[in-house]
Tab-separated table of C-alpha atoms in Angstrom:
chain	number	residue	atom	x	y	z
A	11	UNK	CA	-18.034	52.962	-25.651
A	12	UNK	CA	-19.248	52.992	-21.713
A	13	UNK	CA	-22.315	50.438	-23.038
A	14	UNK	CA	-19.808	48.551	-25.025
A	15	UNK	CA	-17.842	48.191	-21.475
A	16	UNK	CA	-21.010	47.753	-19.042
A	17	UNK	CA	-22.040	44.826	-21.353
A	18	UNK	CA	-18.787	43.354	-21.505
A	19	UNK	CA	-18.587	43.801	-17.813
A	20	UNK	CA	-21.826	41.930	-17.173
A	21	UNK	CA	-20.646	38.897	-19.609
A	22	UNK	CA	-17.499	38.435	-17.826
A	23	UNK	CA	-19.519	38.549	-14.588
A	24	UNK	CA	-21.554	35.927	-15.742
A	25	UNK	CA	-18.126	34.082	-16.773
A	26	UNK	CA	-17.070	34.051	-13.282
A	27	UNK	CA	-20.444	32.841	-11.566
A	28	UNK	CA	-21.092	30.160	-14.140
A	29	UNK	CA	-17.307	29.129	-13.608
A	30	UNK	CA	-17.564	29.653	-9.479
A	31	UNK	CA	-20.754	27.601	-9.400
A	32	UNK	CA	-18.873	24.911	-10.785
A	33	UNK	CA	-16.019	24.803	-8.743
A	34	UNK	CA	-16.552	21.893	-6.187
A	35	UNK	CA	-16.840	22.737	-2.335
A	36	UNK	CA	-14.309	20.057	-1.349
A	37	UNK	CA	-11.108	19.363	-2.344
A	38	UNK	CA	-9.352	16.056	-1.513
A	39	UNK	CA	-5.787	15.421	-2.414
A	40	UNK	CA	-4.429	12.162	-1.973
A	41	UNK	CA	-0.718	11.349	-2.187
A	42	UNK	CA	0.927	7.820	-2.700
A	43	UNK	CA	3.751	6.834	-3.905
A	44	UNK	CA	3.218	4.360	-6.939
A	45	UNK	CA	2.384	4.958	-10.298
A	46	UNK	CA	-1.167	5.289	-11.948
A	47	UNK	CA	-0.839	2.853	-13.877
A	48	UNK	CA	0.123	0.069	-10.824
A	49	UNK	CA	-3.180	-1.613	-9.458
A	50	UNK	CA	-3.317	0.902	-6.474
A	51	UNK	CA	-3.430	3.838	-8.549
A	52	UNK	CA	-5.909	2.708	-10.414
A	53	UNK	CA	-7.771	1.626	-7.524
A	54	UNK	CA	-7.901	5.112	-6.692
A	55	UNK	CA	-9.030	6.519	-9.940
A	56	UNK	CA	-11.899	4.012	-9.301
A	57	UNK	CA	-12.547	5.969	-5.971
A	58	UNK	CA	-11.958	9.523	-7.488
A	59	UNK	CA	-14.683	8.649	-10.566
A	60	UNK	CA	-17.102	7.239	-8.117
A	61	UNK	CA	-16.884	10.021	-5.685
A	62	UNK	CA	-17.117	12.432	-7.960
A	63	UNK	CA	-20.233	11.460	-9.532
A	64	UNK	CA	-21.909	10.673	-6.147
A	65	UNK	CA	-21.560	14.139	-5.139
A	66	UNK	CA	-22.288	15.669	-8.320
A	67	UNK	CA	-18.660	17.264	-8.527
A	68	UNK	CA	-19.235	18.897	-5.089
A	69	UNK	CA	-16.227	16.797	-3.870
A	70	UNK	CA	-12.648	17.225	-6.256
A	71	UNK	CA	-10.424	14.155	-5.917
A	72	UNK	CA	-6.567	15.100	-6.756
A	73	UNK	CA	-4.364	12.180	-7.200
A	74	UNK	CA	-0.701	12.773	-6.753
A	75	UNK	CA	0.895	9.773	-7.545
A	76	UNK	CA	4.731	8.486	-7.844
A	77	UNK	CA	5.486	9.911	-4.596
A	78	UNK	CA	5.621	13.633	-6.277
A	79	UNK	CA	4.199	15.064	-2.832
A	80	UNK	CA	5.717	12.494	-0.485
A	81	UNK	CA	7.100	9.144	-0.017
A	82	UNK	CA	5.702	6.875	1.525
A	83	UNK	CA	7.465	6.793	4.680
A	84	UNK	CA	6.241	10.355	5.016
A	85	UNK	CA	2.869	9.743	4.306
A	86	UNK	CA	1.593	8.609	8.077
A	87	UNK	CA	3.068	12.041	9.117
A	88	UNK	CA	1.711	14.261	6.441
A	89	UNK	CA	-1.908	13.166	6.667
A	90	UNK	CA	-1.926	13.312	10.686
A	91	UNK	CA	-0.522	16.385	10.838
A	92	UNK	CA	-3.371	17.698	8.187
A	93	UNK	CA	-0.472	18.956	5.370
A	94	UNK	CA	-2.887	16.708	3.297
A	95	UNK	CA	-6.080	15.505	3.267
A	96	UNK	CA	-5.171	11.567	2.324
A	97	UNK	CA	-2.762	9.258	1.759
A	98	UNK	CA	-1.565	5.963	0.585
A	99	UNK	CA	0.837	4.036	2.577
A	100	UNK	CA	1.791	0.568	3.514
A	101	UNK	CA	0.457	-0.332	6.462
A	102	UNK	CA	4.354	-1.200	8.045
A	103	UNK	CA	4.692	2.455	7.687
A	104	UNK	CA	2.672	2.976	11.399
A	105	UNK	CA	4.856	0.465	13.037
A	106	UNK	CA	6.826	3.157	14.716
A	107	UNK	CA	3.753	4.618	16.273
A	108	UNK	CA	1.938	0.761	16.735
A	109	UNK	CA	4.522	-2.005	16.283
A	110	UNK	CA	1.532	-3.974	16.505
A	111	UNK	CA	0.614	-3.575	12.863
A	112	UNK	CA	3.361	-5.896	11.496
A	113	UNK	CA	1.044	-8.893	12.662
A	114	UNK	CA	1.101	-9.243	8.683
A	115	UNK	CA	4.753	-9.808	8.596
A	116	UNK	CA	5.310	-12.013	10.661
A	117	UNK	CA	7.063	-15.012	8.221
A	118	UNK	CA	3.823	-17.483	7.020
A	119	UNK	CA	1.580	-16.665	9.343
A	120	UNK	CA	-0.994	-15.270	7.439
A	121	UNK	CA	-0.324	-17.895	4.042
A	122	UNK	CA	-2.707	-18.092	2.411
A	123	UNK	CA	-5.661	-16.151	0.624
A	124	UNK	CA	-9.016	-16.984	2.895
A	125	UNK	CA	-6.817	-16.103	5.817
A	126	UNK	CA	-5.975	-13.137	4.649
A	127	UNK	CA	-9.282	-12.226	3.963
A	128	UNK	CA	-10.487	-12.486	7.496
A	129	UNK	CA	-7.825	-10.700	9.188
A	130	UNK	CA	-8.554	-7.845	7.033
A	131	UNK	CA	-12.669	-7.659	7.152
A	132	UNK	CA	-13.717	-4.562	8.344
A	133	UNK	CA	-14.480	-4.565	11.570
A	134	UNK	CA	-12.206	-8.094	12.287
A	135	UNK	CA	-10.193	-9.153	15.280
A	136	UNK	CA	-6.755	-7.933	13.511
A	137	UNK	CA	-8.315	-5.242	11.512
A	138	UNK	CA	-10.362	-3.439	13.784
A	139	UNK	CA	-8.063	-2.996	16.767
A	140	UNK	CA	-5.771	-1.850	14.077
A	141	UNK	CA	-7.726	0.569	12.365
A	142	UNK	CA	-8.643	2.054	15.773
A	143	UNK	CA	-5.052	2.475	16.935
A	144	UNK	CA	-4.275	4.689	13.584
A	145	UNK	CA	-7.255	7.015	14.792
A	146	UNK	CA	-4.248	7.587	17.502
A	147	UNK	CA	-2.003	9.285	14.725
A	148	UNK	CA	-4.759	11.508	13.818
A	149	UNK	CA	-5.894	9.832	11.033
A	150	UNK	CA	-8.852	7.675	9.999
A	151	UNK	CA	-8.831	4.590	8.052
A	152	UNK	CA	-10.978	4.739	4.758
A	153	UNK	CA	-10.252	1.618	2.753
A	154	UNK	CA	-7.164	-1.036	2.581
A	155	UNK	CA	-5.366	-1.792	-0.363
A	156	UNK	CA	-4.388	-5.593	-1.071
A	157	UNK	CA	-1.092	-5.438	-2.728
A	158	UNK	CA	-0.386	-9.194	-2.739
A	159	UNK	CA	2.382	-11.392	-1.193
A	160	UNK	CA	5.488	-10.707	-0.567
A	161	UNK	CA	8.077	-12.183	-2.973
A	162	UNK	CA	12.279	-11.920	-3.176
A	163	UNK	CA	13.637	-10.731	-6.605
A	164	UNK	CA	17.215	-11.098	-7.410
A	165	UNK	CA	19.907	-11.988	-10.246
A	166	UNK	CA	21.257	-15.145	-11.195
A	167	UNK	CA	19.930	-17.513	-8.511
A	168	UNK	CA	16.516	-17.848	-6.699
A	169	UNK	CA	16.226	-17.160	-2.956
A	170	UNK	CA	14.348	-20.256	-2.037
A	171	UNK	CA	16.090	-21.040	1.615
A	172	UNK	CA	17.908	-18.703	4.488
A	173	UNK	CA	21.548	-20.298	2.898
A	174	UNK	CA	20.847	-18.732	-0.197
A	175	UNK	CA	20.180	-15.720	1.867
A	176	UNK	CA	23.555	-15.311	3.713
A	177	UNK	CA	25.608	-12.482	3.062
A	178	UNK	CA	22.899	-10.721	0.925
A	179	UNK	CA	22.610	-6.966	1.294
A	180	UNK	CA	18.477	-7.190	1.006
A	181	UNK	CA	16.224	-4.426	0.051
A	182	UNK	CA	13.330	-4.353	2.613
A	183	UNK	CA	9.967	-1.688	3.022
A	184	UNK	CA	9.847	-2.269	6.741
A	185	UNK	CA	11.275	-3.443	10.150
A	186	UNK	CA	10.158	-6.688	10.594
A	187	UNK	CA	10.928	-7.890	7.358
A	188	UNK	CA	14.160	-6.576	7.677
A	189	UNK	CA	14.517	-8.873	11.407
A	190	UNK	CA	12.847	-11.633	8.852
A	191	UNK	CA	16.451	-11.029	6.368
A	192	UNK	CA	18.794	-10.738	9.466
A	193	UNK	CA	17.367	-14.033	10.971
A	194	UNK	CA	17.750	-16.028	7.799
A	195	UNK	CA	21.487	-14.460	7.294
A	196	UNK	CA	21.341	-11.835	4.576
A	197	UNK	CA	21.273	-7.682	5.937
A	198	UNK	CA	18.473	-6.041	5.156
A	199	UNK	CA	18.122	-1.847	3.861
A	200	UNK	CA	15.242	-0.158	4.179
A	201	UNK	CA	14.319	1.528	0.643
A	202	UNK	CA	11.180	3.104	-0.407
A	203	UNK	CA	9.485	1.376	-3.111
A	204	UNK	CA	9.692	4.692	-5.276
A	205	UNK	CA	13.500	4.109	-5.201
A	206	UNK	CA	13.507	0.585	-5.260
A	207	UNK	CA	14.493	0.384	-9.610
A	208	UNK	CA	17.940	2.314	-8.796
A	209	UNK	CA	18.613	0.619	-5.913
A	210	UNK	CA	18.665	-2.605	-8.148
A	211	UNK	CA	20.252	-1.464	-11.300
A	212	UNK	CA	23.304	0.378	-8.969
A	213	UNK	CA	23.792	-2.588	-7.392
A	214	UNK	CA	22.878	-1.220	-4.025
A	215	UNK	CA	21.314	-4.494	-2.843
A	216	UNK	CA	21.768	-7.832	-4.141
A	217	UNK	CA	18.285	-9.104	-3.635
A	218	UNK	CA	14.947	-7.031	-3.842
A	219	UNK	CA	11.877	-7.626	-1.252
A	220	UNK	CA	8.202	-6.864	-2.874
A	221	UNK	CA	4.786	-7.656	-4.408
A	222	UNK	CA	4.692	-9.524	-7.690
A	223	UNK	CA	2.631	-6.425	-9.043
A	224	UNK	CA	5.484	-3.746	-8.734
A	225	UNK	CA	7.839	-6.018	-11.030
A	226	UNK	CA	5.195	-4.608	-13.945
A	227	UNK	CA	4.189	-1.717	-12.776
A	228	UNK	CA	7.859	-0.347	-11.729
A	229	UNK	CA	9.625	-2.750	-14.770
A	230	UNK	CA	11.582	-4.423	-11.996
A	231	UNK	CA	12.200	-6.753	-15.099
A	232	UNK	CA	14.559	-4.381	-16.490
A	233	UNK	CA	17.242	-4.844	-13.574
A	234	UNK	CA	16.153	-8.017	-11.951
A	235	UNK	CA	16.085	-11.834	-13.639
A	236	UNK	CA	14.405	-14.204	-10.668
A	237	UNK	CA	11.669	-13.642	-8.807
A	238	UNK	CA	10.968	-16.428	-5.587
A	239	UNK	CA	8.084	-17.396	-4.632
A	240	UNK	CA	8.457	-17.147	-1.300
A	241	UNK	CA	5.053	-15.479	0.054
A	242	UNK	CA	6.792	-14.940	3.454
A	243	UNK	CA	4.341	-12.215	3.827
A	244	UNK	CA	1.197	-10.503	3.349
A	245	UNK	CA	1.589	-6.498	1.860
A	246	UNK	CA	-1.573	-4.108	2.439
A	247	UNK	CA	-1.694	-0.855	1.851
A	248	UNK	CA	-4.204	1.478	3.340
A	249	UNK	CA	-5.757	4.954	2.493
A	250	UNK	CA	-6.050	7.283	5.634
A	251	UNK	CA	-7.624	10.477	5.984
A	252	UNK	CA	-6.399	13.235	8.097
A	253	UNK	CA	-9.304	12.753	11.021
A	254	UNK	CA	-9.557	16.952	11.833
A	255	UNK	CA	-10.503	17.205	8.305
A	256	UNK	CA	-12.838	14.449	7.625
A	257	UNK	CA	-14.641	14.985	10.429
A	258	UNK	CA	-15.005	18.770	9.217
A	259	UNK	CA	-17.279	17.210	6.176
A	260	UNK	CA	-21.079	17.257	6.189
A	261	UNK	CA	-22.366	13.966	6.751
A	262	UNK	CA	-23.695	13.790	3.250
A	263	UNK	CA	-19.951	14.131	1.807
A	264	UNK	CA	-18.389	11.909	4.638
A	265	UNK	CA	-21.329	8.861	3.601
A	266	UNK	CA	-19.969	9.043	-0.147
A	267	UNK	CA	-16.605	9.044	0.186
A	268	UNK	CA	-17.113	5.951	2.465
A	269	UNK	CA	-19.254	4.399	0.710
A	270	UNK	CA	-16.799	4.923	-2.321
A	271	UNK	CA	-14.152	4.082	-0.028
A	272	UNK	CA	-15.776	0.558	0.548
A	273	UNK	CA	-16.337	-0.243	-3.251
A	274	UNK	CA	-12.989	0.307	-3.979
A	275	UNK	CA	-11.492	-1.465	-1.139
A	276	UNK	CA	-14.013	-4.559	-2.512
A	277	UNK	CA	-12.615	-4.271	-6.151
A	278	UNK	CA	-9.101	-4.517	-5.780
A	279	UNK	CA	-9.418	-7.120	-2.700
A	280	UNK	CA	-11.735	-9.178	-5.274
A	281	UNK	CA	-8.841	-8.457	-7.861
A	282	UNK	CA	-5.337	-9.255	-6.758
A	283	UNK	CA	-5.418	-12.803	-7.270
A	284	UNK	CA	-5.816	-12.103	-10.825
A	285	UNK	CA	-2.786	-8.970	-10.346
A	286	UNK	CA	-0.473	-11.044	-9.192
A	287	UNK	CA	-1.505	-14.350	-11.785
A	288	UNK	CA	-0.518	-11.589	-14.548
A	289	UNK	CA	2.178	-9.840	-13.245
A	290	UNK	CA	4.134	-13.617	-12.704
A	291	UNK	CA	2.771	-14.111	-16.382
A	292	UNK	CA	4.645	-10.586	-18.011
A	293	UNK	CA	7.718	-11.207	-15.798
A	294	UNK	CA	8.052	-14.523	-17.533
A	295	UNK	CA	7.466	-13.266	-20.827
A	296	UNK	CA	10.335	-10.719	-20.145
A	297	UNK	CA	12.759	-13.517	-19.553
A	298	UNK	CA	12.297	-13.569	-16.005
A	299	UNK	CA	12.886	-17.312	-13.757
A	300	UNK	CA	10.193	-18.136	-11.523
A	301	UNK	CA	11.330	-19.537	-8.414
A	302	UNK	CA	9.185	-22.081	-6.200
A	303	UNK	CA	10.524	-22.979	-2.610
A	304	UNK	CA	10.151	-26.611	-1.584
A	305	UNK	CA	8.175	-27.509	1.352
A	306	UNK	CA	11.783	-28.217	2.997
A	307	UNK	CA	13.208	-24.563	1.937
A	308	UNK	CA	9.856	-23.442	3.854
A	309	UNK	CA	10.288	-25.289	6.781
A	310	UNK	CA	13.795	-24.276	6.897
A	311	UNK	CA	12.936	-20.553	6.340
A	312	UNK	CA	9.917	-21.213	9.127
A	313	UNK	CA	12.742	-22.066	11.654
A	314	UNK	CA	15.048	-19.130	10.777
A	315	UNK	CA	12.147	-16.718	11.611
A	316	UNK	CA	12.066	-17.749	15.349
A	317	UNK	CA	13.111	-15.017	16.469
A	318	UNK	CA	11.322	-12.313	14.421
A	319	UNK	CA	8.319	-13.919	16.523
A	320	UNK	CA	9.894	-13.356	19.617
A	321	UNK	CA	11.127	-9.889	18.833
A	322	UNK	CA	7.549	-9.280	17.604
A	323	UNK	CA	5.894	-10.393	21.029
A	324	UNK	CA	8.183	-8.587	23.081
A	325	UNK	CA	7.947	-5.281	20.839
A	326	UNK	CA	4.290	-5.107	20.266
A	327	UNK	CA	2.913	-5.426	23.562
A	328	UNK	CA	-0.610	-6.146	24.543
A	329	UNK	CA	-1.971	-5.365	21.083
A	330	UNK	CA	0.641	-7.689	19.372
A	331	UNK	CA	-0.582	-10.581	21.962
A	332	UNK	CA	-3.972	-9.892	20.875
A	333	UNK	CA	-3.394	-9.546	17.417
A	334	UNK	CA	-1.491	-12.829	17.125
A	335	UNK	CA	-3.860	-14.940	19.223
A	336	UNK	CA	-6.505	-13.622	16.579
A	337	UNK	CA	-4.534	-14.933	13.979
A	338	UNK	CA	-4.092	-18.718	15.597
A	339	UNK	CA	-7.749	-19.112	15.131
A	340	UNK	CA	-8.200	-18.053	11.310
């Protein structure tokens, strides 16, 4: 009986080291707000897999998505503050911190794709002052997230100029935006995008403010019939890492999850074009009215926003100066 027990003791021994010399030696969990299966989640699988593999397992991705940690808004908080090692959140979400960062809000300024592009190249005018200023909240930058431009959903009628605006209650996912709704007549709430479906199908708000891609990936269809094509603005997202932590990483494990980081932020950069082409294509398919603004509505919009500009210069100081003179030359 006492052999019968040493041996057994030995085999689960062995259980436990085989088991322990599997377990990895880092362990990042990431929080963010949409679903897997929107483009941003599985932009992040893409980044788990590849990390993963790089370091042989020694580094454990953990995905928490539809905000079951935090919401977004919480995010920028959570992550400096180390109560997580990463997070997902759009980049508006820092403007209380560095108002600065709604350069990409600011109504048309940044219209169209190969502007876009260049404001957010590592290392750009707009992107690098940016990234460094979020070091400020304890956190470092690992990749951005191109979510697309932003559109205006609603019932009935299209949104395609500020009268059609006026009098709207207007669901917005940041502070500039919502100066961009007041300007052109409508008043704007600030709702997570997590919360966004409800706020819809209660009635809540009469119009909606997103990216093309969460009609399909939240089924904005469901409780929304028009979507305008508006593209007042441009959405990123980014994926910060608390900075205490990170730097806490050999310099093996910090190479691959940047490295990682940069792939991914390639991929979905190099795929939202095609996102957005398929999310208008489903929303139509599910009955949905596509919307486009004449050049006049534009112009007429264009004029509204005056004083979101304003506002912005005098509310963003020295890096909002900077960051907007950047984006004159693009």
């Amino acid at each position: 009986m006492n052999k019968l027990l040493k041996v057994l003791s030995i085999v689960i021994a062995g259980f436990a080291l085989t088991a322990s010399s599997f377990a990895a030696d880092v362990t990042m969990r990431i929080s963010i707000q949409l679903p897997m299966k929107s483009h941003l989640g599985q932009n992040l699988l893409l980044f788990k897999n590849d990390v993963e593999a790089k370091s042989k397992g020694e580094i454990e991705v953990q995905i928490y998505d539809s905000a079951q940690l935090y919401k977004d808004k919480e995010v920028p908080a959570a992550v400096g503050s180390g109560s997580i090692e990463a997070g997902v959140a759009s980049l508006t979400r820092y403007v209380g911190d560095i108002p600065a960062v709604d350069i990409f809000y600011q109504p048309f300024l940044l219209n169209s794709e190969a502007k876009v592009r260049k404001a957010v190249a590592k290392g750009s005018a707009i992107r690098g002052p940016i990234d460094k200023a979020i070091e400020g909240t304890g956190s470092t930058v690992l990749w951005w997230q191109a979510y697309g431009s932003a559109v205006m959903l609603s019932k009935g009628q299209g949104i395609k100029n500020p009268s059609d605006m006026k009098g709207k209650k207007v669901r917005v996912f940041g502070k500039t935006l919502g100066a961009f709704v007041k300007a052109s007549g409508g008043a704007a709430t600030l709702i997570s995008g997590s919360e966004q479906y409800l706020a819809y199908q209660r009635g809540t708000v009469d119009v909606g403010m997103t990216g093309v891609s969460g009609v399909k990936s939240r089924k904005l269809f469901e409780v929304m019939d028009t979507i305008t094509k508006t593209n007042h603005g441009d959405i990123e997202f980014i994926v910060v890492a608390n900075s205490k932590w990170f730097n806490s990483l050999s310099s093996n494990h910090k190479n691959i999850i940047m490295s990682s980081a940069m792939m991914a932020e390639k991929d979905v950069r190099d795929k939202v074009s095609q996102i957005e082409a398929d999310a208008y294509a489903l929303a139509e398919s599910k009955g949905m009215k596509i919307v486009t603004p004449s050049k006049s509505d534009i112009e007429a919009f264009k004029k509204a926003s005056k004083p979101v500009y304003e506002a912005y210069k005098n509310n963003a100081g020295k890096l909002g100066a900077q960051l907007l003179d950047a984006a004159s030359k693009l």
